[in-house]
Amino acid sequence: MTSRNLVVPEISFEDVTYIRNLIRVRSGMVLEPEKNYLLQSRLKPFAKQEGFGSMADLVSQLRQTSYGPLHKRVVEAMTINETSFFRDLVPFQILKDRLLPEVIQANVDIKRLHIWCGASSSGQEPYSILLTILHHFPELASWDIRVIATDISQQMIKRGQEGRYGSFEVNRGLSPPLLNTYFSRHGMEWQIRDDVRSMIEFREMNLAGSWLGLPRMDLVFMRNVMVYFDMETRKDILRRIRGILASHGYLILGATETTLAVDDHFERVPVNGTSVYRVKKG
Ligand SMILES: C[S@@+](CC[C@H](N)C(=O)[O-])C[C@H]1O[C@@H](n2cnc3c(N)ncnc32)[C@H](O)[C@@H]1O
């Protein structure tokens, strides 16, 4: 990588390097040089919002103090939170037609289902999972169902907890029957019903940090986040997922993500033209 690649207007090469390191060390995310536009487009308004005269002033403050809330907010400001209800559709069809029937069968005696959505952004993904369960598996009403949704971004977790979405967001992926059954309208926004909202445990959690308090999982959704991590972080996350995934459980990754060449202990299970993963036996 040449220093030219790291050039961001209004901020020195050393400051860019500092920010890239901060993000990598604290979140595992690698900010590729071609994503330097993000530094400019996110950091500049962030610096202004935090009361700094320039990005350089912000970085100077960060460099003078040890890691604290301001550093954390910078890392959060650099996350990419793109998401939508039923994103890519096929994983949710597989969830309904194959994964849920299998894990329900495996847990029929204990009547318990644990699902983790490890990079839940503003909540559309965990709500899509929960709506799939509520809408298609009414027989699970008496089961102990836990859907745990975590993300590094406090702001995204707050949005998920609120469960309030604009018409653009609900029109991206939500069918009219689901919208009408599980949401109520508030002016230009739609909010998920309170009883549904309260079924998801939203928590702030850094995948590159401690995972304390996660129970054994039947399904782990880790979609469209591994792609931002370096190889070491990906390996570490997959190793830790193996530690909490039930033997009958499945890992669901994003369309461009895979365990292949990252963790040999997972096997790929092809379904409907895509793949899910489970831990190899033995
Ligand atoms: C592109 S979104 C994907 C959202 C959702 N999984 C989907 O596929 O639609 C990536 C999310 O990962 C979160 N993220 C990035 N680094 C993280 C980390 N180290 N720990 C937890 N979440 C992280 C970001 O805050 C962001 O909300």
PDB file of N, CA, C and O and ligand atoms in Angstrom, residues 26-29 76 79-84 87 117-122 125 150-153 156 205-208 222-225 228-229, ligand 1:
ATOM      1  N   ARG A  26     -10.015  -1.760  17.774  1.00  0.00           N
ATOM      2  CA  ARG A  26     -11.198  -1.751  18.634  1.00  0.00           C
ATOM      3  C   ARG A  26     -12.382  -2.521  18.083  1.00  0.00           C
ATOM      4  O   ARG A  26     -13.286  -2.877  18.826  1.00  0.00           O
ATOM      5  N   SER A  27     -12.438  -2.750  16.755  1.00  0.00           N
ATOM      6  CA  SER A  27     -13.617  -3.441  16.211  1.00  0.00           C
ATOM      7  C   SER A  27     -13.266  -4.605  15.305  1.00  0.00           C
ATOM      8  O   SER A  27     -14.143  -5.393  14.950  1.00  0.00           O
ATOM      9  N   GLY A  28     -12.010  -4.719  14.901  1.00  0.00           N
ATOM     10  CA  GLY A  28     -11.629  -5.766  13.947  1.00  0.00           C
ATOM     11  C   GLY A  28     -11.865  -5.335  12.506  1.00  0.00           C
ATOM     12  O   GLY A  28     -11.488  -6.039  11.571  1.00  0.00           O
ATOM     13  N   MET A  29     -12.501  -4.194  12.304  1.00  0.00           N
ATOM     14  CA  MET A  29     -12.819  -3.762  10.936  1.00  0.00           C
ATOM     15  C   MET A  29     -11.579  -3.184  10.249  1.00  0.00           C
ATOM     16  O   MET A  29     -10.840  -2.398  10.835  1.00  0.00           O
ATOM     17  N   GLU A  76     -17.880   3.709  16.147  1.00  0.00           N
ATOM     18  CA  GLU A  76     -19.284   3.485  15.767  1.00  0.00           C
ATOM     19  C   GLU A  76     -19.661   4.294  14.529  1.00  0.00           C
ATOM     20  O   GLU A  76     -20.405   3.821  13.676  1.00  0.00           O
ATOM     21  N   THR A  79     -18.982   2.593  11.192  1.00  0.00           N
ATOM     22  CA  THR A  79     -19.611   1.324  10.800  1.00  0.00           C
ATOM     23  C   THR A  79     -20.564   1.538   9.629  1.00  0.00           C
ATOM     24  O   THR A  79     -21.138   2.616   9.466  1.00  0.00           O
ATOM     25  N   ILE A  80     -20.704   0.499   8.834  1.00  0.00           N
ATOM     26  CA  ILE A  80     -21.636   0.546   7.695  1.00  0.00           C
ATOM     27  C   ILE A  80     -22.864  -0.241   8.116  1.00  0.00           C
ATOM     28  O   ILE A  80     -22.768  -1.436   8.414  1.00  0.00           O
ATOM     29  N   ASN A  81     -24.002   0.419   8.176  1.00  0.00           N
ATOM     30  CA  ASN A  81     -25.182  -0.184   8.796  1.00  0.00           C
ATOM     31  C   ASN A  81     -26.255  -0.603   7.796  1.00  0.00           C
ATOM     32  O   ASN A  81     -27.399  -0.845   8.167  1.00  0.00           O
ATOM     33  N   GLU A  82     -25.861  -0.684   6.545  1.00  0.00           N
ATOM     34  CA  GLU A  82     -26.794  -1.070   5.478  1.00  0.00           C
ATOM     35  C   GLU A  82     -27.522  -2.378   5.840  1.00  0.00           C
ATOM     36  O   GLU A  82     -26.896  -3.388   6.174  1.00  0.00           O
ATOM     37  N   THR A  83     -28.837  -2.354   5.771  1.00  0.00           N
ATOM     38  CA  THR A  83     -29.621  -3.558   6.070  1.00  0.00           C
ATOM     39  C   THR A  83     -31.024  -3.383   5.506  1.00  0.00           C
ATOM     40  O   THR A  83     -31.378  -2.304   5.033  1.00  0.00           O
ATOM     41  N   SER A  84     -31.811  -4.423   5.533  1.00  0.00           N
ATOM     42  CA  SER A  84     -33.221  -4.293   5.142  1.00  0.00           C
ATOM     43  C   SER A  84     -33.980  -5.501   5.672  1.00  0.00           C
ATOM     44  O   SER A  84     -33.377  -6.511   6.041  1.00  0.00           O
ATOM     45  N   ARG A  87     -33.539  -9.293   3.989  1.00  0.00           N
ATOM     46  CA  ARG A  87     -32.467  -9.004   3.033  1.00  0.00           C
ATOM     47  C   ARG A  87     -32.040 -10.278   2.297  1.00  0.00           C
ATOM     48  O   ARG A  87     -31.776 -11.297   2.919  1.00  0.00           O
ATOM     49  N   CYS A 117     -28.478 -12.992  16.432  1.00  0.00           N
ATOM     50  CA  CYS A 117     -28.191 -12.182  15.256  1.00  0.00           C
ATOM     51  C   CYS A 117     -27.019 -11.270  15.650  1.00  0.00           C
ATOM     52  O   CYS A 117     -27.189 -10.335  16.428  1.00  0.00           O
ATOM     53  N   GLY A 118     -25.823 -11.586  15.148  1.00  0.00           N
ATOM     54  CA  GLY A 118     -24.593 -11.008  15.690  1.00  0.00           C
ATOM     55  C   GLY A 118     -24.194  -9.640  15.160  1.00  0.00           C
ATOM     56  O   GLY A 118     -23.208  -9.074  15.636  1.00  0.00           O
ATOM     57  N   ALA A 119     -24.890  -9.118  14.183  1.00  0.00           N
ATOM     58  CA  ALA A 119     -24.598  -7.758  13.691  1.00  0.00           C
ATOM     59  C   ALA A 119     -25.932  -7.214  13.204  1.00  0.00           C
ATOM     60  O   ALA A 119     -26.214  -7.137  12.018  1.00  0.00           O
ATOM     61  N   SER A 120     -26.765  -6.847  14.179  1.00  0.00           N
ATOM     62  CA  SER A 120     -28.198  -6.656  13.894  1.00  0.00           C
ATOM     63  C   SER A 120     -28.529  -5.287  13.329  1.00  0.00           C
ATOM     64  O   SER A 120     -29.681  -5.033  12.980  1.00  0.00           O
ATOM     65  N   SER A 121     -27.546  -4.398  13.288  1.00  0.00           N
ATOM     66  CA  SER A 121     -27.760  -3.051  12.755  1.00  0.00           C
ATOM     67  C   SER A 121     -29.034  -2.441  13.358  1.00  0.00           C
ATOM     68  O   SER A 121     -29.255  -2.555  14.561  1.00  0.00           O
ATOM     69  N   SER A 122     -29.907  -1.870  12.534  1.00  0.00           N
ATOM     70  CA  SER A 122     -31.080  -1.169  13.073  1.00  0.00           C
ATOM     71  C   SER A 122     -32.269  -2.098  13.343  1.00  0.00           C
ATOM     72  O   SER A 122     -33.386  -1.621  13.560  1.00  0.00           O
ATOM     73  N   GLU A 125     -33.042  -7.277  10.562  1.00  0.00           N
ATOM     74  CA  GLU A 125     -32.739  -8.706  10.440  1.00  0.00           C
ATOM     75  C   GLU A 125     -33.355  -9.524  11.593  1.00  0.00           C
ATOM     76  O   GLU A 125     -34.064 -10.501  11.328  1.00  0.00           O
ATOM     77  N   THR A 150     -27.379  -8.350  18.621  1.00  0.00           N
ATOM     78  CA  THR A 150     -26.270  -7.542  19.132  1.00  0.00           C
ATOM     79  C   THR A 150     -25.610  -6.762  18.000  1.00  0.00           C
ATOM     80  O   THR A 150     -25.641  -7.178  16.837  1.00  0.00           O
ATOM     81  N   ASP A 151     -25.026  -5.650  18.369  1.00  0.00           N
ATOM     82  CA  ASP A 151     -24.281  -4.834  17.403  1.00  0.00           C
ATOM     83  C   ASP A 151     -23.310  -3.964  18.198  1.00  0.00           C
ATOM     84  O   ASP A 151     -23.563  -3.657  19.367  1.00  0.00           O
ATOM     85  N   ILE A 152     -22.247  -3.555  17.546  1.00  0.00           N
ATOM     86  CA  ILE A 152     -21.255  -2.704  18.217  1.00  0.00           C
ATOM     87  C   ILE A 152     -21.786  -1.279  18.392  1.00  0.00           C
ATOM     88  O   ILE A 152     -21.342  -0.542  19.260  1.00  0.00           O
ATOM     89  N   SER A 153     -22.754  -0.916  17.567  1.00  0.00           N
ATOM     90  CA  SER A 153     -23.216   0.470  17.552  1.00  0.00           C
ATOM     91  C   SER A 153     -24.388   0.689  18.510  1.00  0.00           C
ATOM     92  O   SER A 153     -25.472   0.135  18.332  1.00  0.00           O
ATOM     93  N   MET A 156     -27.417   2.005  16.732  1.00  0.00           N
ATOM     94  CA  MET A 156     -28.189   1.003  15.994  1.00  0.00           C
ATOM     95  C   MET A 156     -29.019   0.144  16.951  1.00  0.00           C
ATOM     96  O   MET A 156     -30.156  -0.204  16.660  1.00  0.00           O
ATOM     97  N   MET A 205     -22.829  -5.113  21.709  1.00  0.00           N
ATOM     98  CA  MET A 205     -21.751  -6.093  21.885  1.00  0.00           C
ATOM     99  C   MET A 205     -20.765  -6.030  20.727  1.00  0.00           C
ATOM    100  O   MET A 205     -21.172  -5.993  19.567  1.00  0.00           O
ATOM    101  N   ASN A 206     -19.497  -6.000  21.080  1.00  0.00           N
ATOM    102  CA  ASN A 206     -18.434  -5.958  20.078  1.00  0.00           C
ATOM    103  C   ASN A 206     -17.999  -7.386  19.767  1.00  0.00           C
ATOM    104  O   ASN A 206     -17.543  -8.107  20.656  1.00  0.00           O
ATOM    105  N   LEU A 207     -18.122  -7.793  18.523  1.00  0.00           N
ATOM    106  CA  LEU A 207     -17.744  -9.165  18.154  1.00  0.00           C
ATOM    107  C   LEU A 207     -16.258  -9.419  18.376  1.00  0.00           C
ATOM    108  O   LEU A 207     -15.840 -10.557  18.556  1.00  0.00           O
ATOM    109  N   ALA A 208     -15.473  -8.347  18.354  1.00  0.00           N
ATOM    110  CA  ALA A 208     -14.032  -8.502  18.575  1.00  0.00           C
ATOM    111  C   ALA A 208     -13.691  -8.447  20.065  1.00  0.00           C
ATOM    112  O   ALA A 208     -12.524  -8.545  20.441  1.00  0.00           O
ATOM    113  N   MET A 222     -24.825 -14.310  11.164  1.00  0.00           N
ATOM    114  CA  MET A 222     -23.645 -13.433  11.235  1.00  0.00           C
ATOM    115  C   MET A 222     -23.440 -12.893   9.825  1.00  0.00           C
ATOM    116  O   MET A 222     -22.485 -13.213   9.145  1.00  0.00           O
ATOM    117  N   ARG A 223     -24.413 -12.097   9.379  1.00  0.00           N
ATOM    118  CA  ARG A 223     -24.465 -11.762   7.956  1.00  0.00           C
ATOM    119  C   ARG A 223     -23.941 -10.358   7.662  1.00  0.00           C
ATOM    120  O   ARG A 223     -24.263  -9.398   8.351  1.00  0.00           O
ATOM    121  N   ASN A 224     -23.145 -10.309   6.617  1.00  0.00           N
ATOM    122  CA  ASN A 224     -22.662  -9.032   6.085  1.00  0.00           C
ATOM    123  C   ASN A 224     -21.900  -8.207   7.111  1.00  0.00           C
ATOM    124  O   ASN A 224     -22.041  -6.985   7.177  1.00  0.00           O
ATOM    125  N   VAL A 225     -21.105  -8.893   7.907  1.00  0.00           N
ATOM    126  CA  VAL A 225     -20.232  -8.194   8.854  1.00  0.00           C
ATOM    127  C   VAL A 225     -18.821  -8.774   8.788  1.00  0.00           C
ATOM    128  O   VAL A 225     -17.840  -8.033   8.867  1.00  0.00           O
ATOM    129  N   TYR A 228     -16.032  -7.202   6.698  1.00  0.00           N
ATOM    130  CA  TYR A 228     -15.273  -6.007   7.092  1.00  0.00           C
ATOM    131  C   TYR A 228     -14.054  -6.340   7.948  1.00  0.00           C
ATOM    132  O   TYR A 228     -13.267  -5.462   8.261  1.00  0.00           O
ATOM    133  N   PHE A 229     -13.945  -7.612   8.381  1.00  0.00           N
ATOM    134  CA  PHE A 229     -12.904  -7.962   9.347  1.00  0.00           C
ATOM    135  C   PHE A 229     -11.644  -8.503   8.686  1.00  0.00           C
ATOM    136  O   PHE A 229     -11.698  -9.086   7.598  1.00  0.00           O
TER     137      PHE A 229
HETATM  138  C1  LIG B   1     -23.776  -4.061   6.888  1.00  0.00           C
HETATM  139  S1  LIG B   1     -24.491  -4.207   8.482  1.00  0.00           S
HETATM  140  C2  LIG B   1     -25.246  -5.800   8.354  1.00  0.00           C
HETATM  141  C3  LIG B   1     -26.571  -5.846   9.070  1.00  0.00           C
HETATM  142  C4  LIG B   1     -27.339  -7.160   8.933  1.00  0.00           C
HETATM  143  N1  LIG B   1     -26.609  -8.265   9.508  1.00  0.00           N
HETATM  144  C5  LIG B   1     -27.670  -7.457   7.486  1.00  0.00           C
HETATM  145  O1  LIG B   1     -27.073  -8.370   6.909  1.00  0.00           O
HETATM  146  O2  LIG B   1     -28.520  -6.772   6.917  1.00  0.00           O
HETATM  147  C6  LIG B   1     -23.040  -4.525   9.478  1.00  0.00           C
HETATM  148  C7  LIG B   1     -23.257  -4.280  10.959  1.00  0.00           C
HETATM  149  O3  LIG B   1     -22.147  -4.822  11.659  1.00  0.00           O
HETATM  150  C8  LIG B   1     -21.889  -4.005  12.773  1.00  0.00           C
HETATM  151  N2  LIG B   1     -20.509  -4.234  13.219  1.00  0.00           N
HETATM  152  C9  LIG B   1     -19.350  -3.860  12.626  1.00  0.00           C
HETATM  153  N3  LIG B   1     -18.295  -4.235  13.366  1.00  0.00           N
HETATM  154  C10 LIG B   1     -18.803  -4.875  14.451  1.00  0.00           C
HETATM  155  C11 LIG B   1     -18.215  -5.486  15.591  1.00  0.00           C
HETATM  156  N4  LIG B   1     -16.890  -5.517  15.768  1.00  0.00           N
HETATM  157  N5  LIG B   1     -19.033  -6.032  16.514  1.00  0.00           N
HETATM  158  C12 LIG B   1     -20.385  -6.007  16.354  1.00  0.00           C
HETATM  159  N6  LIG B   1     -20.991  -5.438  15.302  1.00  0.00           N
HETATM  160  C13 LIG B   1     -20.213  -4.877  14.360  1.00  0.00           C
HETATM  161  C14 LIG B   1     -22.136  -2.595  12.264  1.00  0.00           C
HETATM  162  O4  LIG B   1     -22.392  -1.687  13.317  1.00  0.00           O
HETATM  163  C15 LIG B   1     -23.330  -2.812  11.332  1.00  0.00           C
HETATM  164  O5  LIG B   1     -24.541  -2.522  11.982  1.00  0.00           O
END
